[in-house]
XYZ file of C-alpha atoms in Angstrom:
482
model
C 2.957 -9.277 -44.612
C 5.865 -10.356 -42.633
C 3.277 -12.469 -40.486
C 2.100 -14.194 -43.009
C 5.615 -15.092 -44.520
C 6.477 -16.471 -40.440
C 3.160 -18.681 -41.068
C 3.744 -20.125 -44.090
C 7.584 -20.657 -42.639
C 6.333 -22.131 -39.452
C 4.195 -24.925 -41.496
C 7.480 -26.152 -42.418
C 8.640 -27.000 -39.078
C 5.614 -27.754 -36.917
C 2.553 -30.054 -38.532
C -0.392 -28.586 -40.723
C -2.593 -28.551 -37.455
C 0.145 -26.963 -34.772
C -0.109 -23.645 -36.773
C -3.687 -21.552 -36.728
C -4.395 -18.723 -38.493
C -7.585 -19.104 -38.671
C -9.437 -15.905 -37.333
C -12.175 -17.670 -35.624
C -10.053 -20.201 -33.710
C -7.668 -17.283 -33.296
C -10.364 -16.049 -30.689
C -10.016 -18.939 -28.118
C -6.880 -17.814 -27.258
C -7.596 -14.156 -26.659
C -7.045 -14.136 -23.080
C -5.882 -15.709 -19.953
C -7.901 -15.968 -16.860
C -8.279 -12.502 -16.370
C -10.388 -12.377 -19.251
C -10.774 -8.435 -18.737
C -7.997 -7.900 -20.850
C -7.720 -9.297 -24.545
C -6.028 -9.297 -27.688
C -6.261 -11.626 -31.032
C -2.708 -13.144 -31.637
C -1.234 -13.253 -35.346
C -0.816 -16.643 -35.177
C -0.930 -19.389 -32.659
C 1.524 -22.598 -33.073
C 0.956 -25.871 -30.977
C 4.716 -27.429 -30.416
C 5.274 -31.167 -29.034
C 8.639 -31.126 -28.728
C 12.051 -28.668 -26.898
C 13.098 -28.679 -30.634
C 9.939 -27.585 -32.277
C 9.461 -24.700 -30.353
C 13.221 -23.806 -30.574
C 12.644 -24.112 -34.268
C 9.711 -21.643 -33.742
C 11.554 -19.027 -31.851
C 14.460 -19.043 -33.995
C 11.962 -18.111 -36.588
C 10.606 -15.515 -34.854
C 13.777 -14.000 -34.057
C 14.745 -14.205 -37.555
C 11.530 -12.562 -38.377
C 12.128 -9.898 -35.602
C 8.380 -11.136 -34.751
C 7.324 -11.437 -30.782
C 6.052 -14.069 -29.408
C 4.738 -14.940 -26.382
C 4.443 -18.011 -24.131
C 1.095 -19.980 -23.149
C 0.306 -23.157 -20.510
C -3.169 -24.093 -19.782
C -4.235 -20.260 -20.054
C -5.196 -20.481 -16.045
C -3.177 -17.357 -15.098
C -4.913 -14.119 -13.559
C -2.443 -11.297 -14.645
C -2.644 -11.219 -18.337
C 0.776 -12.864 -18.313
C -0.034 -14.360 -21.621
C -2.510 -12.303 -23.435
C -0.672 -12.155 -27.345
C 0.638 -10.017 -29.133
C -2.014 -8.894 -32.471
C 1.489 -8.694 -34.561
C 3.463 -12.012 -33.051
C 2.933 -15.624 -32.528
C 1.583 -17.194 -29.277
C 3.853 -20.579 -28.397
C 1.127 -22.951 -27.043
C 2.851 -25.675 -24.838
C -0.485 -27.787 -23.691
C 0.821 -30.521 -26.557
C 4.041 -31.191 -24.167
C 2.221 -33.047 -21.440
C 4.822 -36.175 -20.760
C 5.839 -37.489 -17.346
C 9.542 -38.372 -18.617
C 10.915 -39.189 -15.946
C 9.973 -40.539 -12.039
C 13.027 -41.049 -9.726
C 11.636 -42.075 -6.249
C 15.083 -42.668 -4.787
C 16.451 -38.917 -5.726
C 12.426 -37.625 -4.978
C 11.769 -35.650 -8.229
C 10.252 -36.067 -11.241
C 10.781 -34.796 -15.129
C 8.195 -33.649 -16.315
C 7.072 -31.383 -19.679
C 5.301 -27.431 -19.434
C 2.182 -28.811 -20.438
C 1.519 -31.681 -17.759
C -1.416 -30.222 -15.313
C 0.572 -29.367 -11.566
C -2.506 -32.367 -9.847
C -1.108 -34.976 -12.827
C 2.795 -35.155 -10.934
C 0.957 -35.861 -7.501
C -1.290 -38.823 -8.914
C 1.443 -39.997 -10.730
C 2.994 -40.696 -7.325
C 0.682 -40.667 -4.614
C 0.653 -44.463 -4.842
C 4.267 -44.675 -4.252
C 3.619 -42.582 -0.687
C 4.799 -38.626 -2.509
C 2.982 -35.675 -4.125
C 4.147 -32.442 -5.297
C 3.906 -29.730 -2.688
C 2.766 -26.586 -4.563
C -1.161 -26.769 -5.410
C -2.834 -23.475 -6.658
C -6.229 -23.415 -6.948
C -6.625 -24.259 -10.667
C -4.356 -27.387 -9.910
C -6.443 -29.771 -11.934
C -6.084 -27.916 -14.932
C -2.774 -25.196 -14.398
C 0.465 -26.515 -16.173
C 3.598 -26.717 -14.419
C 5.470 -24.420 -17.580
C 2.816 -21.519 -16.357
C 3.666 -22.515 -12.845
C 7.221 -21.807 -13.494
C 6.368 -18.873 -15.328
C 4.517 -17.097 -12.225
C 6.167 -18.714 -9.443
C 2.681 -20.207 -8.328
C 1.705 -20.715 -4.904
C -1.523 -22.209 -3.635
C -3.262 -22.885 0.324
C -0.021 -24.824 1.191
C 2.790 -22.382 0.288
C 2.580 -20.924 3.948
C 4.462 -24.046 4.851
C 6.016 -25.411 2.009
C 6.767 -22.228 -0.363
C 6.511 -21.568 -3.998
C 7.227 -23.264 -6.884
C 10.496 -22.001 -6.924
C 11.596 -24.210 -3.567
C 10.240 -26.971 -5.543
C 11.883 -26.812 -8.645
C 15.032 -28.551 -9.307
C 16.093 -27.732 -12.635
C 15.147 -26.126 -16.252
C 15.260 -26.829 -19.732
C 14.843 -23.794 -21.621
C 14.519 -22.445 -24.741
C 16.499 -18.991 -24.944
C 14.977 -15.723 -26.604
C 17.328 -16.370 -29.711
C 16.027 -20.346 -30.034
C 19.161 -22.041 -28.021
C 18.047 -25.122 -25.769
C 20.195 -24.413 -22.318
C 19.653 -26.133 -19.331
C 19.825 -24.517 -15.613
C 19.979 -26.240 -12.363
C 20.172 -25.298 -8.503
C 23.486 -27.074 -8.403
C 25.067 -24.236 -10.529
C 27.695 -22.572 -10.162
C 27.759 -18.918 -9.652
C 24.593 -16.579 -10.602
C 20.921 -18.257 -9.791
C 19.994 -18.529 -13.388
C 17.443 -21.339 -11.829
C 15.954 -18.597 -9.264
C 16.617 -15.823 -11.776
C 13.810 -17.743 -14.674
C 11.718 -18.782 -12.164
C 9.045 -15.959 -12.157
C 9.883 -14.100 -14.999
C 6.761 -14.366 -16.600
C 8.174 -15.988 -19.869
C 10.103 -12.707 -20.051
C 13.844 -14.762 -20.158
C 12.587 -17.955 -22.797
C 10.296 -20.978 -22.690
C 10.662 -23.935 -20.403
C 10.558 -26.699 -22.106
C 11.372 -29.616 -19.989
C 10.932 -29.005 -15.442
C 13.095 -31.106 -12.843
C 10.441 -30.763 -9.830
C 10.698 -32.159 -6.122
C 8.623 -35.075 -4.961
C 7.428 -34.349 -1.281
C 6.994 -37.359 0.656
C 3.013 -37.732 1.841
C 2.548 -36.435 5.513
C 2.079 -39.057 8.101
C -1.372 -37.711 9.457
C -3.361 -34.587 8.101
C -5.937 -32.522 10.175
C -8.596 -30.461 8.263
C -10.256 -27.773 10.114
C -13.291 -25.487 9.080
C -14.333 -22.786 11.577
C -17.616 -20.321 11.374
C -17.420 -16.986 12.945
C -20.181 -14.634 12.255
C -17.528 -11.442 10.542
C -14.361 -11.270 8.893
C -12.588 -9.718 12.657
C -12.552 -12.946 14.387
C -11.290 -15.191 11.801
C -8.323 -12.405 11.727
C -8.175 -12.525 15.187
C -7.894 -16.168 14.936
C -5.483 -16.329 12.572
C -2.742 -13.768 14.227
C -3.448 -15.851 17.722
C -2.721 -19.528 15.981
C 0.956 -17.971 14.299
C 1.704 -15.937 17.472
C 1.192 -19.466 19.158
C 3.942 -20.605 17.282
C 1.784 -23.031 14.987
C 2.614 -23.190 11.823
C -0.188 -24.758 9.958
C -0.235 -26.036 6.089
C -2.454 -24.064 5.115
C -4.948 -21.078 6.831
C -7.634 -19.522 4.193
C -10.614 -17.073 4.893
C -13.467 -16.977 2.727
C -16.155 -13.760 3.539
C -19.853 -13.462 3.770
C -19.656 -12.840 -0.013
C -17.116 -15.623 -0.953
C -19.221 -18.282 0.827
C -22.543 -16.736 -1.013
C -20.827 -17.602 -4.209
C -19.334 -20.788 -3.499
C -22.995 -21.829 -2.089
C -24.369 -21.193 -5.616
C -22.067 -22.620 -7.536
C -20.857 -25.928 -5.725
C -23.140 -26.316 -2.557
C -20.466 -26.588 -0.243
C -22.390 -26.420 2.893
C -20.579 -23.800 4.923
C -22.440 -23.167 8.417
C -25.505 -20.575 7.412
C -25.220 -17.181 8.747
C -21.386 -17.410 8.526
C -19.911 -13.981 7.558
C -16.470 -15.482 7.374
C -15.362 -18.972 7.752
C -11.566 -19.944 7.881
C -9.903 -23.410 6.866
C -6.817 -24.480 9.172
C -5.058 -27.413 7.879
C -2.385 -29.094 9.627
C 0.063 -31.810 8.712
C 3.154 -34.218 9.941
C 3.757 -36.163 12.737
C 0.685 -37.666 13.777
C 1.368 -36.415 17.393
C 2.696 -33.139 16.287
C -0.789 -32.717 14.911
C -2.706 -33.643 17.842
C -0.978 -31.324 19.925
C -1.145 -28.338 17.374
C -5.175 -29.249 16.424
C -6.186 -28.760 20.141
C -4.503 -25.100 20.146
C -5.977 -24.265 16.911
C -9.324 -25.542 17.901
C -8.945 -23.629 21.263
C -8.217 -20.144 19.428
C -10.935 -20.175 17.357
C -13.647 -20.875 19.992
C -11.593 -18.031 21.896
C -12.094 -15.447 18.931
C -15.791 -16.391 18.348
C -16.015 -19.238 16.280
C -19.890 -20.392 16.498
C -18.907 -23.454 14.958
C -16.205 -25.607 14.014
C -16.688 -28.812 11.728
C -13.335 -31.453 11.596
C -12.946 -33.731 8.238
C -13.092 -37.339 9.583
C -12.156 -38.540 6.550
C -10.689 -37.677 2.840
C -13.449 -37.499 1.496
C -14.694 -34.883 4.380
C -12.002 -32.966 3.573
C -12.419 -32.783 0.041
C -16.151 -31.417 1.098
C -14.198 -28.714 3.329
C -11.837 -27.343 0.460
C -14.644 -27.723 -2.546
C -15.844 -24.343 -1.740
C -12.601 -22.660 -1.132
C -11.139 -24.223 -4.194
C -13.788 -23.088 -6.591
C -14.352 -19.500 -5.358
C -12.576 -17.611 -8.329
C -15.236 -19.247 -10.631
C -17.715 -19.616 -8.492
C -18.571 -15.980 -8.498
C -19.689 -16.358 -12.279
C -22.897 -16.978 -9.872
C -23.681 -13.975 -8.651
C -21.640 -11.454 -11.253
C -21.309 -11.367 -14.793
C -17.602 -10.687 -14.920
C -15.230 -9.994 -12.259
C -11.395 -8.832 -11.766
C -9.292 -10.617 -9.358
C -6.376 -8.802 -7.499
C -3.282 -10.340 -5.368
C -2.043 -8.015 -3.129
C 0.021 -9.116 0.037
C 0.055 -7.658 3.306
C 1.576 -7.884 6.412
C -0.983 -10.037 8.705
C -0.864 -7.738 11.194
C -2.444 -5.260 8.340
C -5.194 -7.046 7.809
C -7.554 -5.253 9.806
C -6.679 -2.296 8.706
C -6.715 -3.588 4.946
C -10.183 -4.985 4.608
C -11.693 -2.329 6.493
C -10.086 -0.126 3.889
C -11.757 -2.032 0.630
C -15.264 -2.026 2.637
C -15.101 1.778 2.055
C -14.116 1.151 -1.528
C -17.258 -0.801 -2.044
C -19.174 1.740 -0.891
C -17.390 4.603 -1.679
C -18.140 3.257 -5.510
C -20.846 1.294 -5.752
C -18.353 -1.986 -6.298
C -19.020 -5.473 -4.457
C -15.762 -7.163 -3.484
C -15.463 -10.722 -2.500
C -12.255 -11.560 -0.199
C -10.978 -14.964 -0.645
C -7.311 -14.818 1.003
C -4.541 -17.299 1.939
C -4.571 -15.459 5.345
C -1.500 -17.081 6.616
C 0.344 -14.880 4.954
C -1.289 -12.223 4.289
C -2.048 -12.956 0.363
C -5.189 -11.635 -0.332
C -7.348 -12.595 -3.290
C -10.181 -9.515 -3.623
C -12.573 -10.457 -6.433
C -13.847 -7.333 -7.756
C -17.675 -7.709 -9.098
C -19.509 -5.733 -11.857
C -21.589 -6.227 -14.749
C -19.716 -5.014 -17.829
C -23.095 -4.455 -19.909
C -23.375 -1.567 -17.411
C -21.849 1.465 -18.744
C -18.970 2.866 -16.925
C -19.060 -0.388 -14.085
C -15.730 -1.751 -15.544
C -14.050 1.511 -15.260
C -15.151 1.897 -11.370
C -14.514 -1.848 -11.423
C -10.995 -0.970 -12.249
C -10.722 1.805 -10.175
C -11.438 0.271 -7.076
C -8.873 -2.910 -8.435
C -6.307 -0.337 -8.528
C -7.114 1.270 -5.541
C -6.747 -1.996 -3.557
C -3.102 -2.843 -4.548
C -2.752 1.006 -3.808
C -4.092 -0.462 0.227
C -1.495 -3.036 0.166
C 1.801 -1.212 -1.160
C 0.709 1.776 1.899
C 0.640 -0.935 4.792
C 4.191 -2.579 3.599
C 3.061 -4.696 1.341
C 3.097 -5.863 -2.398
C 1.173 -5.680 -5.626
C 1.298 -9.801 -5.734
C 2.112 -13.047 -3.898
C 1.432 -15.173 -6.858
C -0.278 -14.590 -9.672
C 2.169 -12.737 -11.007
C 2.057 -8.521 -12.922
C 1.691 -9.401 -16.730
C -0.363 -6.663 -18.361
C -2.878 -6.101 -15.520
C -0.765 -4.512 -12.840
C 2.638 -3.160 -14.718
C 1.923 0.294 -14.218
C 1.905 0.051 -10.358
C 5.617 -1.282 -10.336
C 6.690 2.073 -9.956
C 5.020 2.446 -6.576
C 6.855 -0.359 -5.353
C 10.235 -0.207 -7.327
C 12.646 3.053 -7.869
C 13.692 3.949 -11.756
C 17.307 2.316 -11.090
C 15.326 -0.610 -9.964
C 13.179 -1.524 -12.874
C 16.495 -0.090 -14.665
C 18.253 -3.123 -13.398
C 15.605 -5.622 -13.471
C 15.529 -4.526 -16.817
C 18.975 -4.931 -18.051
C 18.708 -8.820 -16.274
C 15.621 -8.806 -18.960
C 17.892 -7.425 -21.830
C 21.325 -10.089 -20.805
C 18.589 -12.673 -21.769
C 16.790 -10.937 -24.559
C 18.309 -8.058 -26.251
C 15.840 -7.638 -29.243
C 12.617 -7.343 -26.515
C 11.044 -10.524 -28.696
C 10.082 -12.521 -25.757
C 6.758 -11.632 -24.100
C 7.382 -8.094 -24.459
C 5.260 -5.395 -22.989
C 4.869 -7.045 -19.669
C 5.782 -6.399 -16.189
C 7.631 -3.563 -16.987
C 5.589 -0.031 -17.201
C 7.304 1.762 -19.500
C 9.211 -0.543 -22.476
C 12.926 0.449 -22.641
C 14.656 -0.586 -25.399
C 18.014 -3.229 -24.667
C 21.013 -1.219 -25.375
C 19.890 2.085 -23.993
C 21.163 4.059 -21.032
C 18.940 3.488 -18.588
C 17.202 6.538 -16.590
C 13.902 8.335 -16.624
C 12.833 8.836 -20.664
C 12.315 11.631 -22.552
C 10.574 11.915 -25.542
C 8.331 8.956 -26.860
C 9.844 5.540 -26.971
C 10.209 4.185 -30.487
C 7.848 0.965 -29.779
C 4.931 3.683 -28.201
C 5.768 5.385 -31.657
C 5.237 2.542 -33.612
C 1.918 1.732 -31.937
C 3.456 -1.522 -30.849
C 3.320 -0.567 -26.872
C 1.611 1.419 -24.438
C 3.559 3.604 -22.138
C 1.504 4.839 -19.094
């Protein structure tokens, strides 16, 4: 088998433990986050170096094999769930801070160093690194780059892509390039950024240092339903505060987060929302007393202030941990990331409320509610026949809610495998047509992480337009058109 040929080939460029083929370690690295979707790769190689995984993908291409790119495995989209018939490029090896230039504020870092590691690296020198998703601790920044990441903070400070200075990459045909945002012409930078390992492998990530805010004000507000933290939230923006961060846990949420990590959230709270603010010290003081005002005004029945870092740690614990922390109270779970306009909202939640019992479906709502980035964990029990179907269902049906109020099928976590087939609600055919033939300038053979974010595979080379007949990968088994 032309698998097992690549195998034997890769052991000649990577050490005798970077390449598994082993069928039962094969299995740890079935899925991503989103564990509802999973597939056993061919083979799974462990690179430490730019060069060893260029030497990998020039194999591959030679091979005509696909192969797809892997971080920590944090992601939530099936971004990199493998390919049975390719090779899976693990980058967690590549975890060296190369380079820290204070004067210039960025840092060099490798895929594979976690997104918390940059900020302790420099914390001490008075700058951290502004994007912080939830799984910071353990996310890598080369998966990061890969989904654009956000986190709490991006409602002030953006996405990874405003923080991300420059690229090393390895190209789908095993060429090291570099881009930068001092470029000339096309945004290669902007262009990568996102993609979903779709254009290459970073290999090596120029990132922006953020110098530590001068005074930080950590907020926590109780309010007995999910209305009045809304209400709150559209009254502090209209106000003209722009806050670091605003997230809304529900009833649900909190329940979860209780069992799990005993945050302490006010009983009887059926929504509680987080306000952080940051910067000048007196810029803070002046935008804490309007926030603190609006809340009481929309029906806060409590609101708790961190007096201290460690306080605010206590605040964010529960937040932080809610994805996993609803392991508690469900056996399995999918989590969506549609975005809506705040103003929508409302309208939104009230929508998935009928969903839940329309089908018999919990939801959790965990939601960076400054913008409108909502984070719906959908519960079942998947020993339960037909539960993950519904489960599903109603998953579908909320990004269905988002893209009818103006909104999008995700803010950050990115389409993979999980929510390809909705593209077409948002996106025309000479849309994904172009996006495609962007795909095809940097991959022509389809090698690199094929089969996501698209719906329906087209092959590079064709005429673009609405297919007919069956694609030759759908014919071959090696895709699924829906």
């Amino acid at each position: 088998m032309s698998l097992q040929r690549l195998a034997a080939r890769l052991g000649e460029v990577l050490t005798p433990d970077a390449v598994i083929t082993d069928p039962v370690r094969l299995r740890t690295y079935e899925c991503d986050g989103l564990t509802y979707h999973r597939a056993t790769p061919g083979v799974v190689v462990l690179p430490e170096t730019a060069e060893q995984v260029a030497a990998v993908v020039r194999l591959c291409d030679e091979f005509g094999v696909p192969f797809v790119a892997r971080g920590s495995g944090t992601g939530l989209s099936g971004g990199a769930l493998p390919r049975t018939d390719g090779v899976l490029i693990v980058t967690s090896r590549m975890r060296r801070i190369l380079e820290i230039d204070i004067p210039n504020r960025r840092a060099v870092v490798e895929p594979g160093v976690t997104n918390l590691a940059i900020t302790e690296a420099v914390r001490d020198q008075g700058y951290y690194y502004a994007p912080d998703p939830s799984s910071q601790q353990i996310c890598s920044i080369g998966g990061n780059v890969a989904e654009n990441s956000g986190g709490a903070h991006c409602l002030k400070y953006g996405f990874t892509v405003n923080h991300v200075l420059g690229i090393e990459l390895v190209t789908p045909d095993g060429e090291i390039v570099e881009l930068s945002d001092r470029d000339p012409g096309y945004d290669l930078l902007g262009a990568f950024i996102g993609s979903e390992g779709t254009l290459g492998i970073a290999t090596k990530v120029t990132v922006r240092l953020s110098p530590l805010p001068e005074s930080v004000t950590t907020l926590l507000a109780a309010f007995s339903g999910i209305e009045g933290g809304g209400q709150a939230v559209s009254a502090i923006i209209a106000a003209g505060v722009v806050p670091a961060a605003i997230e809304m846990m529900d009833a649900l949420a909190i329940e979860a987060a209780e069992a799990a990590v005993r945050c302490d959230y006010p009983a009887g709270a059926g929504a509680v929302l987080i306000v952080e603010l940051d910067g000048p010290h007196a810029e803070v003081e002046h935008q804490f007393a309007a926030v603190e005002r609006i809340c009481r005004e929309s029906g806060a029945f409590e609101i708790r202030v961190a007096a201290s870092a460690e306080e605010r740690a206590a605040i964010w614990k529960g937040r932080k941990s809610a994805f996993a922390a609803v392991g508690r109270i469900s056996p399995a779970y999918i989590v969506q990331d549609g975005v809506v306009p705040r103003t929508a909202l409302p309208e939104v939640l009230a929508g998935i409320d009928r969903l839940q019992e329309e089908f018999g479906i919990r939801v959790a709502n965990v939601f960076h509610a400054g913008d409108g980035n909502l984070h719906p964990l959908v519960l079942f029990d998947d020993a339960v026949p037909g539960q993950g179907e519904r489960a599903e269902v109603v998953s579908g049906r909320i990004l269905d809610l988002c893209i009818d109020h103006g909104g999008s099928i995700t803010g950050e976590h990115g389409v993979g495998v999980d929510k390809s087939r909705y593209m077409p609600r948002m996106f025309s055919e000479e849309d994904l047509d172009t996006m495609q033939l962007v795909r095809c300038a940097f991959d022509p053979k389809g090698l690199s992480n094929p089969g996501k974010v698209f719906p329906t595979p087209r092959l590079c080379g064709e005429v673009p337009g609405v297919r007919k007949g069956v694609h030759p990968l759908v014919e071959s088994g090696l895709a699924e058109q829906f």
